[in-house]
């Protein structure tokens, strides 16, 4: 489970999370064009949807988490070769094989 005192309640859904930059108040991680960016909040519904991620049991085990996009429910935060982006189950680097998607979309929350 995600510790609620370490993250902010999701902008679009309080059961999910949003990540505001510590040194840039009002700037949140959001996905746009399959990229994860740090953008200033503009109060729109689209921004809130794009900056809200729902943690769930990690694809690689209970002690880890995967983060599904609130605005695009089939997309997950994913890391490939050091680049963080948002991806769905399709395309050239799809989630069809367990080795691909469990490793690339699973994170350990540390305090």
XYZ file of N, CA and C in Angstrom:
333
model
N 0.818 -1.201 0.000
C 0.000 0.000 0.000
C 0.858 1.260 0.000
N 0.338 2.314 -0.553
C 1.039 3.586 -0.607
C 0.757 4.367 0.665
N 1.791 4.881 1.290
C 1.625 5.678 2.502
C 1.016 7.021 2.133
N -0.138 7.329 2.669
C -0.867 8.543 2.296
C -0.158 9.825 2.727
N 0.733 9.767 3.727
C 1.411 10.996 4.137
C 2.595 11.326 3.231
N 2.941 10.440 2.288
C 4.067 10.667 1.393
C 3.647 11.181 0.028
N 2.374 11.121 -0.283
C 1.890 11.550 -1.591
C 0.629 12.381 -1.414
N 0.243 13.056 -2.452
C -0.955 13.890 -2.438
C -2.129 13.093 -3.011
N -3.314 13.307 -2.454
C -4.511 12.669 -3.006
C -4.641 13.072 -4.472
N -5.105 12.150 -5.284
C -5.209 12.397 -6.719
C -6.074 13.599 -7.047
N -5.654 14.370 -8.031
C -6.411 15.551 -8.442
C -7.772 15.177 -9.015
N -7.850 14.035 -9.716
C -9.104 13.617 -10.342
C -9.869 12.612 -9.490
N -9.175 11.934 -8.580
C -9.808 10.904 -7.756
C -9.001 10.768 -6.474
N -9.618 10.998 -5.335
C -8.910 10.971 -4.057
C -8.390 9.595 -3.676
N -8.902 8.539 -4.296
C -8.415 7.187 -4.018
C -7.092 6.918 -4.737
N -6.732 7.775 -5.670
C -5.500 7.632 -6.436
C -4.496 8.676 -5.943
N -3.389 8.863 -6.652
C -2.370 9.824 -6.224
C -2.000 10.778 -7.352
N -1.468 11.932 -6.961
C -0.827 12.861 -7.879
C 0.506 13.238 -7.248
N 1.507 13.533 -8.060
C 2.854 13.814 -7.572
C 3.220 15.260 -7.880
N 3.256 16.080 -6.827
C 3.613 17.492 -6.959
C 5.099 17.642 -6.644
N 5.806 18.434 -7.445
C 7.239 18.644 -7.236
C 7.464 19.385 -5.919
N 8.386 18.889 -5.127
C 8.713 19.510 -3.836
C 9.230 20.928 -4.014
N 10.071 21.148 -5.010
C 10.699 22.455 -5.191
C 9.972 23.369 -6.192
N 8.844 22.880 -6.740
C 8.067 23.679 -7.690
C 6.577 23.516 -7.389
N 6.088 24.139 -6.333
C 4.675 24.002 -5.976
C 3.769 24.317 -7.167
N 2.721 23.505 -7.304
C 1.782 23.693 -8.396
C 2.181 22.975 -9.672
N 3.342 22.325 -9.680
C 3.812 21.559 -10.835
C 3.684 20.072 -10.514
N 3.048 19.331 -11.415
C 2.751 17.917 -11.188
C 3.286 17.056 -12.320
N 3.621 15.794 -11.966
C 3.908 14.822 -13.005
C 2.606 14.541 -13.728
N 2.643 14.550 -15.047
C 1.453 14.224 -15.831
C 1.891 13.554 -17.121
N 0.974 12.840 -17.726
C 1.323 12.253 -19.016
C 0.677 13.065 -20.120
N 1.439 13.176 -21.188
C 0.980 13.919 -22.349
C 1.726 13.360 -23.556
N 1.001 12.885 -24.545
C 1.639 12.317 -25.729
C 2.528 11.130 -25.403
N 2.124 10.312 -24.450
C 2.846 9.117 -23.995
C 4.129 9.442 -23.241
N 4.379 10.710 -22.939
C 5.530 11.106 -22.131
C 5.065 11.462 -20.726
N 5.965 11.324 -19.750
C 5.711 11.814 -18.397
C 6.477 13.125 -18.283
N 5.757 14.193 -17.943
C 6.356 15.522 -17.869
C 6.023 16.168 -16.534
N 6.729 17.228 -16.213
C 6.417 18.058 -15.059
C 5.815 19.341 -15.591
N 4.505 19.532 -15.360
C 3.794 20.695 -15.895
C 3.076 21.445 -14.781
N 2.909 22.743 -14.989
C 2.172 23.566 -14.040
C 0.687 23.267 -14.168
N 0.035 23.098 -13.037
C -1.403 22.801 -13.012
C -2.190 23.963 -13.596
N -3.162 23.634 -14.440
C -3.974 24.682 -15.061
C -5.449 24.614 -14.652
N -5.788 23.771 -13.686
C -7.148 23.632 -13.133
C -8.138 22.977 -14.088
N -7.705 22.517 -15.251
C -8.634 21.868 -16.171
C -8.875 20.414 -15.758
N -10.004 19.872 -16.200
C -10.317 18.464 -15.945
C -9.297 17.578 -16.650
N -8.893 17.957 -17.858
C -7.902 17.173 -18.603
C -6.596 17.078 -17.824
N -6.132 18.199 -17.269
C -4.889 18.175 -16.489
C -5.039 17.245 -15.294
N -6.130 17.373 -14.558
C -6.360 16.522 -13.382
C -6.359 15.047 -13.776
N -7.020 14.709 -14.864
C -7.038 13.322 -15.348
C -5.635 12.840 -15.693
N -4.866 13.677 -16.387
C -3.521 13.299 -16.834
C -2.499 13.259 -15.697
N -2.789 13.912 -14.586
C -1.850 13.969 -13.457
C -2.278 13.059 -12.303
N -3.203 12.153 -12.550
C -3.679 11.246 -11.505
C -3.350 9.812 -11.900
N -2.725 9.108 -10.959
C -2.306 7.724 -11.177
C -2.827 6.865 -10.037
N -3.331 5.706 -10.367
C -3.930 4.817 -9.375
C -2.975 3.671 -9.057
N -2.434 3.655 -7.829
C -1.548 2.560 -7.469
C -2.343 1.274 -7.312
N -1.738 0.192 -7.697
C -2.363 -1.116 -7.528
C -1.266 -2.118 -7.206
N -1.669 -3.288 -6.803
C -0.706 -4.339 -6.510
C 0.244 -4.463 -7.694
N 1.535 -4.498 -7.413
C 2.536 -4.560 -8.468
C 2.448 -5.836 -9.276
N 2.782 -5.720 -10.530
C 2.760 -6.888 -11.404
C 3.804 -7.916 -10.999
N 4.814 -7.508 -10.199
C 5.856 -8.438 -9.783
C 5.733 -8.825 -8.322
N 4.639 -8.575 -7.663
C 4.493 -9.016 -6.287
C 3.841 -7.999 -5.386
N 3.435 -8.449 -4.226
C 2.682 -7.640 -3.278
C 3.459 -6.474 -2.679
N 4.772 -6.591 -2.593
C 5.569 -5.539 -1.955
C 5.859 -4.373 -2.895
N 5.376 -4.461 -4.112
C 5.654 -3.429 -5.101
C 4.353 -2.876 -5.652
N 4.454 -1.795 -6.426
C 3.258 -1.153 -6.975
C 3.406 -0.879 -8.460
N 2.288 -0.875 -9.135
C 2.197 -0.417 -10.521
C 1.225 0.750 -10.522
N 1.390 1.676 -11.457
C 0.584 2.900 -11.466
C -0.155 3.045 -12.784
N -1.485 2.925 -12.700
C -2.377 3.022 -13.850
C -2.854 4.467 -13.996
N -2.922 4.938 -15.220
C -3.411 6.281 -15.493
C -4.901 6.375 -15.189
N -5.310 7.425 -14.505
C -6.735 7.645 -14.250
C -7.442 8.031 -15.547
N -6.850 8.910 -16.322
C -7.475 9.407 -17.544
C -7.481 8.404 -18.691
N -6.531 7.483 -18.677
C -6.422 6.451 -19.719
C -6.180 5.128 -19.008
N -7.248 4.467 -18.626
C -7.186 3.291 -17.765
C -6.396 2.110 -18.257
N -6.056 2.058 -19.528
C -5.254 0.932 -20.026
C -3.761 1.262 -20.062
N -3.395 2.458 -19.650
C -1.991 2.881 -19.693
C -1.367 2.873 -18.296
N -0.099 2.508 -18.252
C 0.655 2.426 -16.997
C 1.951 3.216 -17.120
N 2.430 3.731 -15.975
C 3.758 4.322 -15.954
C 4.741 3.195 -16.230
N 5.674 3.470 -17.145
C 6.591 2.426 -17.581
C 7.986 3.016 -17.790
N 9.017 2.233 -17.513
C 10.398 2.656 -17.719
C 11.071 1.662 -18.658
N 11.634 2.170 -19.737
C 12.431 1.340 -20.643
C 13.720 2.094 -20.945
N 14.839 1.449 -20.659
C 16.170 2.018 -20.904
C 16.313 3.402 -20.287
N 15.820 3.575 -19.074
C 15.970 4.822 -18.341
C 14.989 5.915 -18.689
N 14.091 5.689 -19.634
C 13.097 6.691 -20.009
C 11.753 6.317 -19.398
N 11.129 7.291 -18.720
C 9.833 7.082 -18.093
C 8.757 7.616 -19.018
N 7.748 6.800 -19.266
C 6.636 7.233 -20.101
C 5.379 6.476 -19.700
N 4.314 6.711 -20.403
C 3.037 6.039 -20.146
C 2.763 5.148 -21.351
N 2.363 3.907 -21.110
C 2.183 2.974 -22.216
C 1.002 2.057 -21.963
N 0.420 1.592 -23.036
C -0.682 0.641 -22.943
C -0.227 -0.717 -23.462
N -1.106 -1.662 -23.443
C -0.793 -3.020 -23.885
C -0.913 -3.115 -25.401
N 0.053 -2.590 -26.091
C 0.035 -2.634 -27.537
C 1.271 -1.989 -28.105
N 1.409 -2.041 -29.385
C 2.544 -1.426 -30.040
C 3.767 -2.315 -30.049
N 4.867 -1.725 -30.445
C 6.113 -2.480 -30.600
C 6.600 -3.096 -29.295
N 6.521 -2.348 -28.177
C 6.966 -2.852 -26.873
C 5.730 -3.137 -26.017
N 4.967 -4.129 -26.376
C 3.715 -4.383 -25.668
C 3.920 -5.186 -24.387
N 2.842 -5.340 -23.636
C 2.879 -6.039 -22.355
C 2.525 -7.514 -22.506
N 2.544 -8.043 -23.707
C 2.067 -9.402 -23.916
C 2.903 -10.452 -23.203
N 4.208 -10.261 -23.104
C 5.027 -11.233 -22.386
C 5.246 -10.745 -20.961
N 5.157 -11.640 -20.034
C 5.302 -11.288 -18.617
C 6.641 -10.606 -18.349
N 7.701 -11.069 -18.991
C 9.024 -10.476 -18.767
C 9.053 -8.999 -19.140
N 8.372 -8.621 -20.217
C 8.311 -7.206 -20.622
C 7.613 -6.354 -19.580
N 6.356 -6.602 -19.374
C 5.561 -5.650 -18.612
C 5.703 -5.747 -17.115
N 5.994 -6.891 -16.546
C 6.119 -6.945 -15.086
C 7.329 -6.141 -14.625
N 8.417 -6.240 -15.332
C 9.635 -5.521 -14.960
C 9.505 -4.023 -15.239
N 8.977 -3.666 -16.387
C 8.937 -2.271 -16.821
C 7.884 -1.416 -16.130
N 6.878 -2.037 -15.526
C 5.777 -1.262 -14.937
C 5.635 -1.469 -13.427
N 6.652 -2.006 -12.784
C 6.566 -2.283 -11.346
C 7.600 -1.460 -10.604
N 7.158 -0.866 -9.492
C 8.008 0.021 -8.701
C 7.913 -0.360 -7.228
N 8.995 -0.067 -6.494
C 9.003 -0.272 -5.043
C 8.913 1.106 -4.406
N 7.963 1.280 -3.504
C 7.789 2.558 -2.808
C 8.743 2.558 -1.616
N 9.586 3.570 -1.510
C 10.530 3.671 -0.390
C 10.244 4.947 0.393
N 10.620 4.906 1.641
C 10.377 6.072 2.488
C 11.663 6.759 2.841
